[in-house]
PDB file of C-alpha atoms in Angstrom:
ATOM      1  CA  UNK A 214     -12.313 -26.934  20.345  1.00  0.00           C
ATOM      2  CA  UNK A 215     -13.041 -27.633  23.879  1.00  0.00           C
ATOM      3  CA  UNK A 216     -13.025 -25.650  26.944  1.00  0.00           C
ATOM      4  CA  UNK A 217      -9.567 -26.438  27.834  1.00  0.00           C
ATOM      5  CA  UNK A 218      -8.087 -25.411  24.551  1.00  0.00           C
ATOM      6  CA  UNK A 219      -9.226 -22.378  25.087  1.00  0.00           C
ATOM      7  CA  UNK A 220      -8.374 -21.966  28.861  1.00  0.00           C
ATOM      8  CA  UNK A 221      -5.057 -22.719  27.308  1.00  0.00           C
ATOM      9  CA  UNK A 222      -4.898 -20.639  24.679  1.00  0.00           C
ATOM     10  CA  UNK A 223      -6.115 -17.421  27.119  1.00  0.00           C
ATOM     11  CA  UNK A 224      -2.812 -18.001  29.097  1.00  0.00           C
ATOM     12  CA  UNK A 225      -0.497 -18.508  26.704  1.00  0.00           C
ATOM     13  CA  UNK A 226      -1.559 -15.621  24.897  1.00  0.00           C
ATOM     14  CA  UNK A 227      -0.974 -13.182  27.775  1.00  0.00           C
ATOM     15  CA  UNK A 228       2.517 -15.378  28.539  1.00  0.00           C
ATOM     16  CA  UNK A 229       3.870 -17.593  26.049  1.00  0.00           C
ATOM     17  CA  UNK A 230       6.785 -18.346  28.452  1.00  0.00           C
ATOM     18  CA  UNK A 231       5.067 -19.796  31.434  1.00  0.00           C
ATOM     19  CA  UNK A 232       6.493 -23.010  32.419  1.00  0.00           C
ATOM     20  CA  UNK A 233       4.702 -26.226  31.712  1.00  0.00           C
ATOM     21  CA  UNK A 234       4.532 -27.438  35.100  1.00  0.00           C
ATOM     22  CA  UNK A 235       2.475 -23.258  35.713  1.00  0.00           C
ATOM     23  CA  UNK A 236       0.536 -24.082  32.671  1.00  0.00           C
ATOM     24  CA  UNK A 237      -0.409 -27.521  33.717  1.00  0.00           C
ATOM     25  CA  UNK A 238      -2.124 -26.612  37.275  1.00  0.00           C
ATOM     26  CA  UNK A 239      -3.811 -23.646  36.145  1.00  0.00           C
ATOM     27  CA  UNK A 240      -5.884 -25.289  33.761  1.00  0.00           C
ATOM     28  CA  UNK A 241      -5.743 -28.485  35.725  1.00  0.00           C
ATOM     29  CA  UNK A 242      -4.197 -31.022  33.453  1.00  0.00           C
ATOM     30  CA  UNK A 243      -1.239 -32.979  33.506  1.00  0.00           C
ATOM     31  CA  UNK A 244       2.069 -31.961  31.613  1.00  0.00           C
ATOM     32  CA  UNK A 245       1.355 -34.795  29.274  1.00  0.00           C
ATOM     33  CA  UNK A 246      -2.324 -33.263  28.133  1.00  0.00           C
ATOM     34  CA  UNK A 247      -0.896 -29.963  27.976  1.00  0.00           C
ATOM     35  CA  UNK A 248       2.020 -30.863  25.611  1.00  0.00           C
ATOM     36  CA  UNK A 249      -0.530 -32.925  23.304  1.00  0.00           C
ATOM     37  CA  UNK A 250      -2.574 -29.794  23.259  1.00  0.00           C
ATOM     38  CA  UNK A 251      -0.213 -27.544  22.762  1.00  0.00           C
ATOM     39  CA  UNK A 252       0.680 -29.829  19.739  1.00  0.00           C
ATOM     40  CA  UNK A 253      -2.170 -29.986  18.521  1.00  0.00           C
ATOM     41  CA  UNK A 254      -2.822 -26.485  18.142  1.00  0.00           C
ATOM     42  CA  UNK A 255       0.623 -26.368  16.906  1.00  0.00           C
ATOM     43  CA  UNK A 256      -0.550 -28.303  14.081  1.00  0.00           C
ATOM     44  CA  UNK A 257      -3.470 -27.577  13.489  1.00  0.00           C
ATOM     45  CA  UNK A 258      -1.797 -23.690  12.703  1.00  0.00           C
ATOM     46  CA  UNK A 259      -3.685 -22.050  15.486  1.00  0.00           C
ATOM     47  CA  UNK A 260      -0.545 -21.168  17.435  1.00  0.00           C
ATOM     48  CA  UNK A 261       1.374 -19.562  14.970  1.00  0.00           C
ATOM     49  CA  UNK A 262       4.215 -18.248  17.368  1.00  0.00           C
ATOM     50  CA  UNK A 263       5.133 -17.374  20.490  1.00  0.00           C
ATOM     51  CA  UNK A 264       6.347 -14.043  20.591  1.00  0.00           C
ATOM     52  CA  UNK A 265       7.836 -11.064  22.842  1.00  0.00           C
ATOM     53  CA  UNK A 266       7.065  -7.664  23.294  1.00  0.00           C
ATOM     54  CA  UNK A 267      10.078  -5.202  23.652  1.00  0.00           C
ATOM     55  CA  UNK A 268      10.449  -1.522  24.441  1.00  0.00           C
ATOM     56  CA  UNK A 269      13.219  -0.491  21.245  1.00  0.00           C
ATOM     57  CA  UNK A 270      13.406   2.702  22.866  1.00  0.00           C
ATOM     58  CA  UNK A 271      15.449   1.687  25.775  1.00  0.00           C
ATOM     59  CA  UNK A 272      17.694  -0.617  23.496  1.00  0.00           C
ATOM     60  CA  UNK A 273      20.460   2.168  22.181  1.00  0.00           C
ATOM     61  CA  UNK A 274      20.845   2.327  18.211  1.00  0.00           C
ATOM     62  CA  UNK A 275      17.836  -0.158  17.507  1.00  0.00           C
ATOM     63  CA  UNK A 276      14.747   2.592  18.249  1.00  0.00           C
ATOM     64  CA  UNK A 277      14.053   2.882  14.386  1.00  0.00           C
ATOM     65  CA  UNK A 278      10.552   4.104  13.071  1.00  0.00           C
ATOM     66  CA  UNK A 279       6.968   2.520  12.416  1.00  0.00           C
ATOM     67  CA  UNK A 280       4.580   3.321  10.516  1.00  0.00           C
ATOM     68  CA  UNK A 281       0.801   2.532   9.447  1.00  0.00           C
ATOM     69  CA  UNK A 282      -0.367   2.966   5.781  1.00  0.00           C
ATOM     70  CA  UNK A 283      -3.735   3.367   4.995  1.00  0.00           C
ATOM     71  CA  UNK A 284      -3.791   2.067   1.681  1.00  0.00           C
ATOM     72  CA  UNK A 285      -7.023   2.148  -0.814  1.00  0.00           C
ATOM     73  CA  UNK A 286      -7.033  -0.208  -3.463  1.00  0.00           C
ATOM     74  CA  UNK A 287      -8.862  -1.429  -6.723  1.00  0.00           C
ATOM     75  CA  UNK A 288     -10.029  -5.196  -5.345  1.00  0.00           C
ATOM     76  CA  UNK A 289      -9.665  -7.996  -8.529  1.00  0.00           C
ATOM     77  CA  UNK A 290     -12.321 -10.151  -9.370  1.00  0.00           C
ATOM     78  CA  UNK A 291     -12.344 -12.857  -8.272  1.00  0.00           C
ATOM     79  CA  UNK A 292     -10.048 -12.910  -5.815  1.00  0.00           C
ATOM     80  CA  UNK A 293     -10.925  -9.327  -4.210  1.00  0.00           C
ATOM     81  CA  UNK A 294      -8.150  -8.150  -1.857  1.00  0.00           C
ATOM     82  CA  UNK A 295      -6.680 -11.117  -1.145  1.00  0.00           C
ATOM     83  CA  UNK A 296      -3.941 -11.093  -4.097  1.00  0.00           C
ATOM     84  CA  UNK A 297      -2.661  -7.259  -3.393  1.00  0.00           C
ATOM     85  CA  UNK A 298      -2.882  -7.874   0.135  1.00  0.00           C
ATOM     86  CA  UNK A 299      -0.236 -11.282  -0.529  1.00  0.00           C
ATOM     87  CA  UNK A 300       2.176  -9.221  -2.569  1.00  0.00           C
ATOM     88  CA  UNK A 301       2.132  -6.593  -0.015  1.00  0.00           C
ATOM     89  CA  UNK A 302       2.644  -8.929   2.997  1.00  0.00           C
ATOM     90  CA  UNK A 303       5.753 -10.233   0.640  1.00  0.00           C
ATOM     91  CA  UNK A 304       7.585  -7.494   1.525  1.00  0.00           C
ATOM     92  CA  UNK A 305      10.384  -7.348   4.714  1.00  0.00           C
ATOM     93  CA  UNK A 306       8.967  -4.500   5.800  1.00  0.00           C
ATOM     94  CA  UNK A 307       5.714  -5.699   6.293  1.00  0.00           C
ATOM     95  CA  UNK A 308       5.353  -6.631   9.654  1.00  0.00           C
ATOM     96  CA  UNK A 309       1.355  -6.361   9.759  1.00  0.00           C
ATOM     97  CA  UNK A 310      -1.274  -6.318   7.247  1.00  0.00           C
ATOM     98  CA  UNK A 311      -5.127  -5.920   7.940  1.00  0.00           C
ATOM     99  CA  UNK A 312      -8.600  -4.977   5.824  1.00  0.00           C
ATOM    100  CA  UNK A 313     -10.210  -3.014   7.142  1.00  0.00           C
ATOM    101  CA  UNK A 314     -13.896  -1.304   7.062  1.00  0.00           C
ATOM    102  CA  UNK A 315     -14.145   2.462   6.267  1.00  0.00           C
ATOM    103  CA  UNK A 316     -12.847   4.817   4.180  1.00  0.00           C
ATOM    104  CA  UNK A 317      -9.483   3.016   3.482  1.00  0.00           C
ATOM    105  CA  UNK A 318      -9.422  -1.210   2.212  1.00  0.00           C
ATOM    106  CA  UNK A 319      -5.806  -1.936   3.727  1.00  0.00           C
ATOM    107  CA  UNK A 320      -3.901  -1.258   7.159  1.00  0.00           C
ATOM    108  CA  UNK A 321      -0.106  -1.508   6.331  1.00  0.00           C
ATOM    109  CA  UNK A 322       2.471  -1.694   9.692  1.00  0.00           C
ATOM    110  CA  UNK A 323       5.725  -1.533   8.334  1.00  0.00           C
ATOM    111  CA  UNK A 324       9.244  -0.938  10.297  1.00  0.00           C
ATOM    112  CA  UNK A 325      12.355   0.502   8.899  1.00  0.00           C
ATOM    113  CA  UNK A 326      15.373   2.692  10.018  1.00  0.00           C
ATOM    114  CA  UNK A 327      14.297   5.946   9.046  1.00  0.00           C
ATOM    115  CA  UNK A 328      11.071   8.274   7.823  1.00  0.00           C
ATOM    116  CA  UNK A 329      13.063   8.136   4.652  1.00  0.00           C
ATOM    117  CA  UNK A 330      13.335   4.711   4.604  1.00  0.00           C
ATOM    118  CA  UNK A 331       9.755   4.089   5.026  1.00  0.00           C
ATOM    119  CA  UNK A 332       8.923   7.203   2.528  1.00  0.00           C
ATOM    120  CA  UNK A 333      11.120   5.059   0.210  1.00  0.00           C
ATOM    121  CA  UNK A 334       9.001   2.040   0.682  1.00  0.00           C
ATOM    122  CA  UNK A 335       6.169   3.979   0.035  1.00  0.00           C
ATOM    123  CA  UNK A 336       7.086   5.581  -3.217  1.00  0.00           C
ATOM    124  CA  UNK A 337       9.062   2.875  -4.469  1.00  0.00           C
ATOM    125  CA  UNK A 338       7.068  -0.313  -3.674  1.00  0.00           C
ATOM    126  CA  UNK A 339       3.669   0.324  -2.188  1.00  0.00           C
ATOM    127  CA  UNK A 340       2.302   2.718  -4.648  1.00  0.00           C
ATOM    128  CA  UNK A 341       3.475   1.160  -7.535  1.00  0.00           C
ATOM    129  CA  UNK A 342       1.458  -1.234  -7.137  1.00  0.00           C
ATOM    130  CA  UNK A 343      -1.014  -0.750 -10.445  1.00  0.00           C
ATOM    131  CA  UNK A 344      -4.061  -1.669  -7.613  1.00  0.00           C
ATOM    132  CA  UNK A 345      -3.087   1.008  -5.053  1.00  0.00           C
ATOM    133  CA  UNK A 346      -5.278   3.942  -5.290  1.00  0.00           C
ATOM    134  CA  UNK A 347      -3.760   5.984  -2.662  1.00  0.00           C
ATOM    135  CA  UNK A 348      -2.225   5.744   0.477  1.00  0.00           C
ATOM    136  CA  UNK A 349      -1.717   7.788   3.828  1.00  0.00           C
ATOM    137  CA  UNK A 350       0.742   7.407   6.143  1.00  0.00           C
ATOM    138  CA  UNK A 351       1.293   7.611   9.912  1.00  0.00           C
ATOM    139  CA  UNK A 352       4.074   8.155  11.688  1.00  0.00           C
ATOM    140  CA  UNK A 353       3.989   6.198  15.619  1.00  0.00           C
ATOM    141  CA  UNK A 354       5.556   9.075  17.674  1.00  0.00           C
ATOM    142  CA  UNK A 355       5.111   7.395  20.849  1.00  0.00           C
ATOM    143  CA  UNK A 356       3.995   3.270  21.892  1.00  0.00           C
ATOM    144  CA  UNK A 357       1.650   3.573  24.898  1.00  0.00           C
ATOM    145  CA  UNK A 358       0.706  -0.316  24.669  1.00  0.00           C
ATOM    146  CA  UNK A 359       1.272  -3.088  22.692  1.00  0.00           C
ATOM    147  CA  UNK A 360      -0.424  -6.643  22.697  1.00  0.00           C
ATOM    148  CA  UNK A 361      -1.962  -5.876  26.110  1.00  0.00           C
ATOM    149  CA  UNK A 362       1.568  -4.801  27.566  1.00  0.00           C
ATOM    150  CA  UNK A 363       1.778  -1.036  29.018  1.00  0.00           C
ATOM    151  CA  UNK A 364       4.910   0.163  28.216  1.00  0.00           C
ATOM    152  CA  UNK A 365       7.020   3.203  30.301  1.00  0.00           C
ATOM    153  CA  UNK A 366       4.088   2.731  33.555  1.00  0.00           C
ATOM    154  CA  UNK A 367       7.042   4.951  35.658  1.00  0.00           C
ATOM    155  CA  UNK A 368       8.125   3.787  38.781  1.00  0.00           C
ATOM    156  CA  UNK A 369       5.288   3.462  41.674  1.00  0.00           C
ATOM    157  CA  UNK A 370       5.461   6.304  44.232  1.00  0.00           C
ATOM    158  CA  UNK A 371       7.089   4.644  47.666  1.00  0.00           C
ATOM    159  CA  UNK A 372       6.828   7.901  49.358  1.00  0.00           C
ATOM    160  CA  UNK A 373       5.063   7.523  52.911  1.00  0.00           C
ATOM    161  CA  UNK A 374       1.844   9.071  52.946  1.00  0.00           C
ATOM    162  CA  UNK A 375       0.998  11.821  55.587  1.00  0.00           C
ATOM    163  CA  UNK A 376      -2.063  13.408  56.793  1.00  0.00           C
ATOM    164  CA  UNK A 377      -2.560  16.130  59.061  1.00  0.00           C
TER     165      UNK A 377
END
C-alpha cells in the first residue's frame, strides 16, 4: 500500500461521492490511476462500500430506535468469539458488531421500529444464544455525530454584531 492509496482512501472516506475528476487533482493522478486504484482496493476488499449518513429524525415515520448491547459471552475453543460473533452478525438487525476490551466481550448495534421490538430481539434471539452470559442494553436517545458528521449544528447566527 503506497502513499497514494492511502491519500485516496483519506478522501473517500470523509466523501465517497466526490467526483473523479475532484478526486483525481487532489491526489494528483490522472482519472485513469484513480479508477485502477479504486479497483484495486475494490478487489482487494478494502473498500467495502460507500455509504451515507442520514439524520432519520427529520425523515417523518422512519425515526425508529437504536440500540447497543453489551453482550458477555462464553468464547469456544478454538475458535474464541469469532463463531457467536458470526451468528450474531446473521441477524437483520444487526447493523454493527464489535469485541471489545473490558468488562463486556461483544458491542451489539442493532435498529428496529420500536423499544419493544428491540426488547424482542433481545429476549428472543440474543440471549438464547447457549454462549450469551448476559447482556445490557442501551437505548440512543439522541445522535450528536456519526462517522465524523455533526448532526443538528443549528443555523449560524447572521445577526450584525454591535459594540458600544
Amino acid at each position: 500500500m503506497n502513499d497514494k492509496m492511502i491519500e485516496i482512501l483519506q478522501v473517500i472516506e470523509s466523501n465517497g461521492r466526490i467526483p473523479l475528476p475532484t478526486l483525481a487533482k487532489m491526489v494528483d493522478m490522472t482519472e485513469d490511476e484513480v479508477t485502477s486504484i479504486l479497483k484495486k482496493l475494490e478487489n482487494d476488499k478494502i473498500i467495502l462500500s460507500y455509504s451515507a449518513v442520514i439524520d432519520w429524525s427529520k425523515v417523518e415515520k422512519q425515526e425508529g430506535v437504536t440500540a447497543v448491547i453489551d453482550v458477555k459471552v462464553t468464547p469456544q475453543r478454538g475458535v474464541g468469539f469469532d463463531q457467536v460473533a458470526e451468528r450474531i452478525y446473521r441477524f437483520p438487525e444487526v447493523k454493527a458488531l464489535y469485541l471489545m476490551s473490558g468488562a463486556y466481550d461483544l458491542s451489539v448495534v442493532i435498529e428496529g421500529n420500536t423499544m419493544s421490538e428491540i426488547s424482542r430481539f433481545v429476549s428472543e434471539k440474543l440471549s438464547t444464544i447457549d454462549t450469551v452470559i448476559s447482556t445490557t442494553t442501551h437505548f440512543q436517545l439522541k445522535k450528536y455525530k456519526h462517522d465524523g458528521v455533526v448532526f443538528d449544528q443549528g443555523e449560524e447566527d447572521r445577526r450584525i454584531v454591535v459594540t458600544p
